Coordinates of N, CA and C in Angstrom, one line a residue:
X1 N 16.4 6.6 46.2 CA 15.9 5.9 44.5 C 16.9 4.9 45.2
X2 N 16.2 3.9 44.5 CA 17.6 2.5 44.7 C 18.6 2.5 43.5
X3 N 19.8 2.1 43.4 CA 20.6 2.0 42.7 C 20.6 1.2 41.4
X4 N 19.2 0.5 41.6 CA 19.4 -0.7 40.2 C 18.1 0.8 39.7
X5 N 17.5 1.4 39.8 CA 16.4 2.1 39.3 C 17.6 3.4 38.6
X6 N 18.8 3.6 39.3 CA 19.9 4.8 38.7 C 20.3 4.1 37.8
X7 N 20.7 2.8 37.4 CA 21.3 2.3 36.8 C 20.8 2.3 35.2
X8 N 19.7 2.3 35.5 CA 18.7 2.3 34.2 C 18.4 3.7 33.8
X9 N 18.4 4.9 34.3 CA 18.7 5.6 33.8 C 19.6 6.4 32.6
X10 N 20.6 5.7 32.5 CA 21.3 6.1 31.3 C 21.0 5.5 30.1
X11 N 20.5 4.6 30.3 CA 19.6 3.8 29.0 C 18.6 4.4 28.3
X12 N 18.1 4.9 29.3 CA 16.8 6.0 29.1 C 16.9 7.2 28.8
X13 N 18.0 8.0 29.3 CA 18.5 9.1 28.2 C 19.3 8.9 27.2
X14 N 20.0 7.6 26.7 CA 20.2 7.4 25.5 C 19.3 7.0 24.2
X15 N 17.7 6.2 24.9 CA 17.4 6.5 23.8 C 16.4 7.5 23.7
X16 N 16.1 8.4 24.7 CA 15.5 9.5 24.6 C 16.4 10.7 23.5
X17 N 17.8 10.3 23.6 CA 18.4 11.0 22.4 C 18.3 10.5 21.2
X18 N 18.4 9.3 21.3 CA 17.9 8.7 19.6 C 16.7 9.3 19.2
X19 N 15.6 9.1 20.2 CA 14.0 9.6 19.4 C 14.4 11.3 19.0
X20 N 15.2 11.8 20.0 CA 15.4 13.2 19.1 C 15.6 13.5 18.1
X21 N 16.6 12.7 17.6 CA 17.3 13.2 16.4 C 16.9 11.7 15.4
X22 N 15.7 12.0 14.9 CA 15.5 11.1 13.8 C 16.7 10.5 12.4
X23 N 17.1 9.5 12.3 CA 17.7 9.0 11.3 C 17.2 9.5 9.9
X24 N 18.1 10.3 9.1 CA 18.0 10.2 8.0 C 17.8 9.0 7.0
X25 N 17.0 9.0 6.2 CA 17.2 8.3 4.9 C 16.9 8.9 3.5
X26 N 18.2 8.5 3.1 CA 18.6 9.3 1.6 C 18.0 8.6 0.8
X27 N 17.5 9.4 -0.2 CA 16.9 9.5 -0.9 C 17.2 9.6 -2.4
X28 N 17.3 9.3 -3.5 CA 18.0 9.7 -4.9 C 17.4 10.6 -5.4
X29 N 18.4 11.4 -6.3 CA 17.7 13.0 -6.6 C 16.5 12.6 -7.4
X30 N 16.8 11.7 -8.1 CA 15.5 11.2 -9.2 C 14.3 10.5 -8.6
X31 N 14.8 10.5 -7.6 CA 12.8 9.9 -7.4 C 12.1 11.0 -6.6
X32 N 13.0 12.4 -6.2 CA 12.3 13.1 -5.4 C 11.6 14.4 -6.4
X33 N 10.5 14.9 -6.4 CA 9.5 15.4 -6.7 C 8.5 14.4 -7.6
X34 N 8.3 13.5 -7.6 CA 6.9 12.6 -8.2 C 8.0 11.4 -9.0
X35 N 9.2 11.4 -9.0 CA 9.9 10.6 -9.7 C 9.8 9.1 -9.3
X36 N 9.1 9.0 -7.8 CA 9.0 7.6 -7.1 C 7.7 7.0 -8.1
X37 N 6.9 8.0 -8.2 CA 5.6 7.3 -9.0 C 5.9 7.0 -10.2
X38 N 6.6 7.2 -10.8 CA 7.2 6.6 -12.2 C 8.1 5.5 -12.4
X39 N 9.1 5.6 -11.1 CA 9.8 4.3 -10.8 C 9.2 3.1 -10.4
X40 N 7.9 3.0 -9.7 CA 7.5 1.9 -9.4 C 6.6 0.9 -9.9
X41 N 6.1 1.6 -11.2 CA 5.5 0.3 -11.7 C 6.4 -1.1 -12.3
X42 N 7.9 -0.4 -13.0 CA 8.6 -1.7 -13.4 C 8.9 -2.5 -12.4
X43 N 9.2 -2.3 -11.3 CA 9.6 -3.2 -10.2 C 8.5 -3.7 -9.6
X44 N 7.3 -3.3 -9.4 CA 6.2 -4.0 -9.2 C 5.8 -4.8 -10.2
X45 N 5.8 -4.6 -11.2 CA 5.2 -5.7 -12.7 C 6.6 -6.8 -12.2
X46 N 7.7 -6.8 -12.3 CA 8.4 -7.6 -11.9 C 8.0 -8.7 -11.2
X47 N 7.9 -8.2 -9.6 CA 7.2 -8.9 -8.9 C 6.0 -10.0 -8.7
X48 N 5.1 -8.9 -9.6 CA 3.8 -9.9 -9.8 C 4.5 -11.1 -10.8
X49 N 4.9 -11.0 -11.8 CA 5.4 -12.0 -12.7 C 6.1 -13.3 -11.6
X50 N 6.7 -13.4 -10.5 CA 6.9 -14.5 -9.6 C 6.2 -14.4 -8.4
X51 N 5.2 -13.8 -8.4 CA 4.7 -13.8 -7.2 C 3.7 -14.9 -7.0
X52 N 3.4 -15.7 -6.1 CA 2.3 -16.9 -6.0 C 2.2 -17.1 -4.3
X53 N 1.3 -17.7 -4.0 CA 0.9 -17.3 -2.9 C -0.6 -18.5 -2.8
X54 N -0.2 -19.7 -2.1 CA -1.3 -20.6 -1.9 C -2.7 -20.4 -1.4
X55 N -2.3 -19.2 0.0 CA -3.9 -18.8 0.4 C -4.4 -17.7 -0.7
X56 N -5.3 -18.0 -1.7 CA -6.2 -17.4 -2.6 C -6.6 -15.9 -2.2
X57 N -7.1 -15.7 -0.3 CA -7.5 -14.2 0.0 C -6.2 -13.5 0.2
X58 N -5.0 -14.0 0.3 CA -3.8 -13.7 0.4 C -3.0 -13.0 -0.6
X59 N -3.2 -13.8 -1.2 CA -2.3 -13.8 -2.9 C -3.4 -12.7 -3.0
X60 N -4.3 -12.6 -3.0 CA -5.3 -11.3 -3.8 C -5.2 -10.2 -3.2
X61 N -5.1 -10.1 -2.1 CA -4.4 -8.9 -1.0 C -3.0 -8.1 -1.4
X62 N -2.2 -9.0 -1.5 CA -0.9 -8.5 -2.2 C -0.7 -8.1 -3.7
X63 N -1.5 -8.9 -4.5 CA -1.9 -8.9 -5.6 C -2.8 -7.6 -6.0
X64 N -3.2 -7.2 -5.6 CA -4.0 -5.8 -5.5 C -2.7 -4.7 -5.1
X65 N -2.0 -4.8 -4.5 CA -1.4 -3.7 -3.9 C 0.1 -3.7 -5.2
X66 N 0.3 -4.7 -5.4 CA 1.2 -4.5 -6.6 C 0.7 -4.1 -7.8
X67 N -0.5 -4.4 -8.1 CA -1.2 -3.7 -9.5 C -1.4 -2.3 -9.0
X68 N -1.4 -2.1 -8.0 CA -2.1 -0.5 -8.1 C -0.3 0.4 -7.8
X69 N 0.5 -0.4 -7.3 CA 2.0 0.2 -7.8 C 2.2 0.3 -9.6
X70 N 1.7 -0.5 -10.0 CA 2.3 -0.9 -11.5 C 1.0 -0.4 -12.4
X71 N 0.3 0.7 -11.7 CA -0.7 1.6 -12.3 C -1.5 0.6 -13.4
X72 N -2.1 -0.3 -12.7 CA -3.2 -1.6 -13.4 C -4.2 -1.0 -12.6
X73 N -5.1 0.1 -12.8 CA -6.2 0.1 -12.0 C -7.2 -0.5 -12.2
X74 N -8.1 -0.9 -13.3 CA -8.8 -2.1 -13.4 C -8.5 -3.5 -13.2
X75 N -7.6 -3.6 -13.5 CA -7.3 -5.2 -12.6 C -7.1 -5.1 -11.0
X76 N -6.9 -4.2 -10.8 CA -6.6 -3.8 -9.2 C -7.9 -3.8 -8.6
X77 N -9.1 -3.3 -9.1 CA -10.3 -2.8 -8.4 C -10.6 -4.2 -8.5
X78 N -10.8 -5.3 -9.8 CA -10.9 -6.8 -10.0 C -10.6 -7.7 -8.8
X79 N -8.8 -7.1 -8.5 CA -8.6 -8.0 -7.2 C -9.0 -7.8 -6.1
X80 N -9.7 -6.5 -5.9 CA -10.3 -6.3 -4.4 C -11.3 -6.9 -4.6
X81 N -12.0 -6.9 -5.5 CA -13.5 -7.1 -5.4 C -13.5 -8.8 -5.3
X82 N -12.7 -9.8 -5.9 CA -12.5 -11.0 -6.0 C -12.5 -11.6 -4.2
X83 N -12.1 -11.2 -3.5 CA -12.1 -11.5 -2.1 C -13.2 -12.1 -1.5
X84 N -14.7 -10.8 -2.1 CA -15.7 -10.7 -1.7 C -16.7 -12.0 -1.8
X85 N -16.0 -12.7 -3.2 CA -16.9 -13.6 -3.7 C -15.9 -15.3 -3.3
X86 N -14.9 -14.8 -2.8 CA -14.7 -16.2 -2.1 C -15.2 -16.3 -0.6
X87 N -15.2 -15.3 0.2 CA -15.7 -15.4 1.3 C -17.0 -15.5 1.0
X88 N -17.9 -15.4 0.0 CA -19.6 -15.3 -0.4 C -20.3 -14.2 1.0
X89 N -19.5 -12.9 0.8 CA -19.9 -11.5 1.8 C -21.5 -11.7 1.2
X90 N -22.1 -10.9 2.2 CA -23.5 -10.7 2.5 C -23.7 -9.3 1.4
X91 N -24.5 -9.0 0.6 CA -24.8 -7.8 -0.4 C -24.6 -6.6 0.2
X92 N -25.5 -6.7 1.2 CA -25.4 -5.3 2.3 C -24.1 -4.9 3.1
X93 N -23.1 -5.9 3.2 CA -22.0 -5.8 3.6 C -21.1 -4.4 3.0
X94 N -20.3 -3.8 4.2 CA -19.4 -2.9 3.1 C -18.5 -3.4 2.6
X95 N -17.9 -2.8 1.3 CA -16.1 -3.7 1.1 C -15.3 -3.5 2.0
X96 N -14.3 -4.5 2.1 CA -13.5 -4.6 3.0 C -12.3 -3.4 2.7
X97 N -11.9 -3.1 1.4 CA -11.1 -2.1 0.6 C -11.8 -0.8 0.4
X98 N -12.8 -0.4 0.9 CA -13.3 0.5 -0.1 C -12.4 2.1 -0.1
X99 N -11.5 2.0 1.0 CA -11.1 3.5 0.8 C -9.9 3.2 -0.6
X100 N -9.6 2.0 -0.7 CA -8.6 1.6 -1.6 C -9.5 1.7 -3.3
X101 N -10.7 1.1 -2.8 CA -11.2 1.3 -4.4 C -11.6 2.5 -4.4
X102 N -12.3 3.4 -3.7 CA -12.5 4.9 -4.4 C -11.2 5.4 -4.9
X103 N -10.1 5.2 -4.0 CA -8.9 5.9 -4.6 C -8.5 5.0 -6.2
X104 N -8.6 4.0 -6.5 CA -8.1 3.3 -7.3 C -9.1 3.7 -8.5
X105 N -10.3 3.6 -8.3 CA -11.5 4.3 -9.5 C -11.2 5.8 -10.0
X106 N -11.0 6.6 -8.8 CA -10.0 8.0 -8.9 C -9.0 8.2 -10.0
X107 N -8.3 7.3 -9.5 CA -6.8 7.0 -10.6 C -7.1 6.4 -11.9
X108 N -8.4 5.6 -11.6 CA -8.0 5.2 -13.1 C -9.5 5.9 -13.8
X109 N -9.9 6.9 -13.6 CA -10.6 8.1 -14.3 C -9.6 8.6 -14.5
X110 N -9.2 9.5 -13.6 CA -7.9 10.3 -14.2 C -6.8 9.7 -15.6
X111 N -6.4 8.4 -15.4 CA -5.5 8.0 -16.4 C -6.8 8.0 -17.9
X112 N -7.7 7.8 -17.5 CA -8.2 7.9 -18.9 C -8.7 9.3 -19.0
X113 N -8.9 10.0 -18.6 CA -9.7 11.4 -19.0 C -9.0 12.6 -18.9
X114 N -7.7 12.4 -18.3 CA -6.4 13.0 -18.3 C -6.5 14.4 -17.1
X115 N -7.7 14.3 -16.6 CA -7.8 14.5 -15.3 C -7.2 15.1 -13.9
X116 N -7.0 16.4 -13.4 CA -6.1 16.3 -12.5 C -6.9 15.4 -11.7
X117 N -6.0 14.6 -10.7 CA -6.5 14.0 -9.3 C -7.6 14.0 -8.7
X118 N -7.6 15.6 -8.2 CA -8.5 15.7 -7.3 C -10.1 16.0 -8.1
X119 N -9.7 15.9 -9.4 CA -11.2 16.4 -9.8 C -11.5 14.9 -10.6
X120 N -10.9 14.1 -10.6 CA -11.5 12.8 -10.9 C -12.4 12.0 -9.9

């Protein structure tokens, strides 16, 4: 084995050691056990109030994610469907964010009927 290959061995072993011990990310106690869901709507609404983007498709893509974090489910579904109209998608084409739309419609039903999420 050449000397150049041996000199890279400590780097390789050092990286393997770093990967073996993932760094912990401290999470405040009030965000554990569902607290994150309660904490997200406020900051998401603050960002939405200032968010702008000249690219309409990119704007709507980010907006639906912010609306989802802010628990604004009806508006979120509308923001997901709007790019279809921008692109003039064919009627037989499947929705681009179908998985998000299904999730958001279930969350909307859950909020309106107070059903547990799996039953919504």
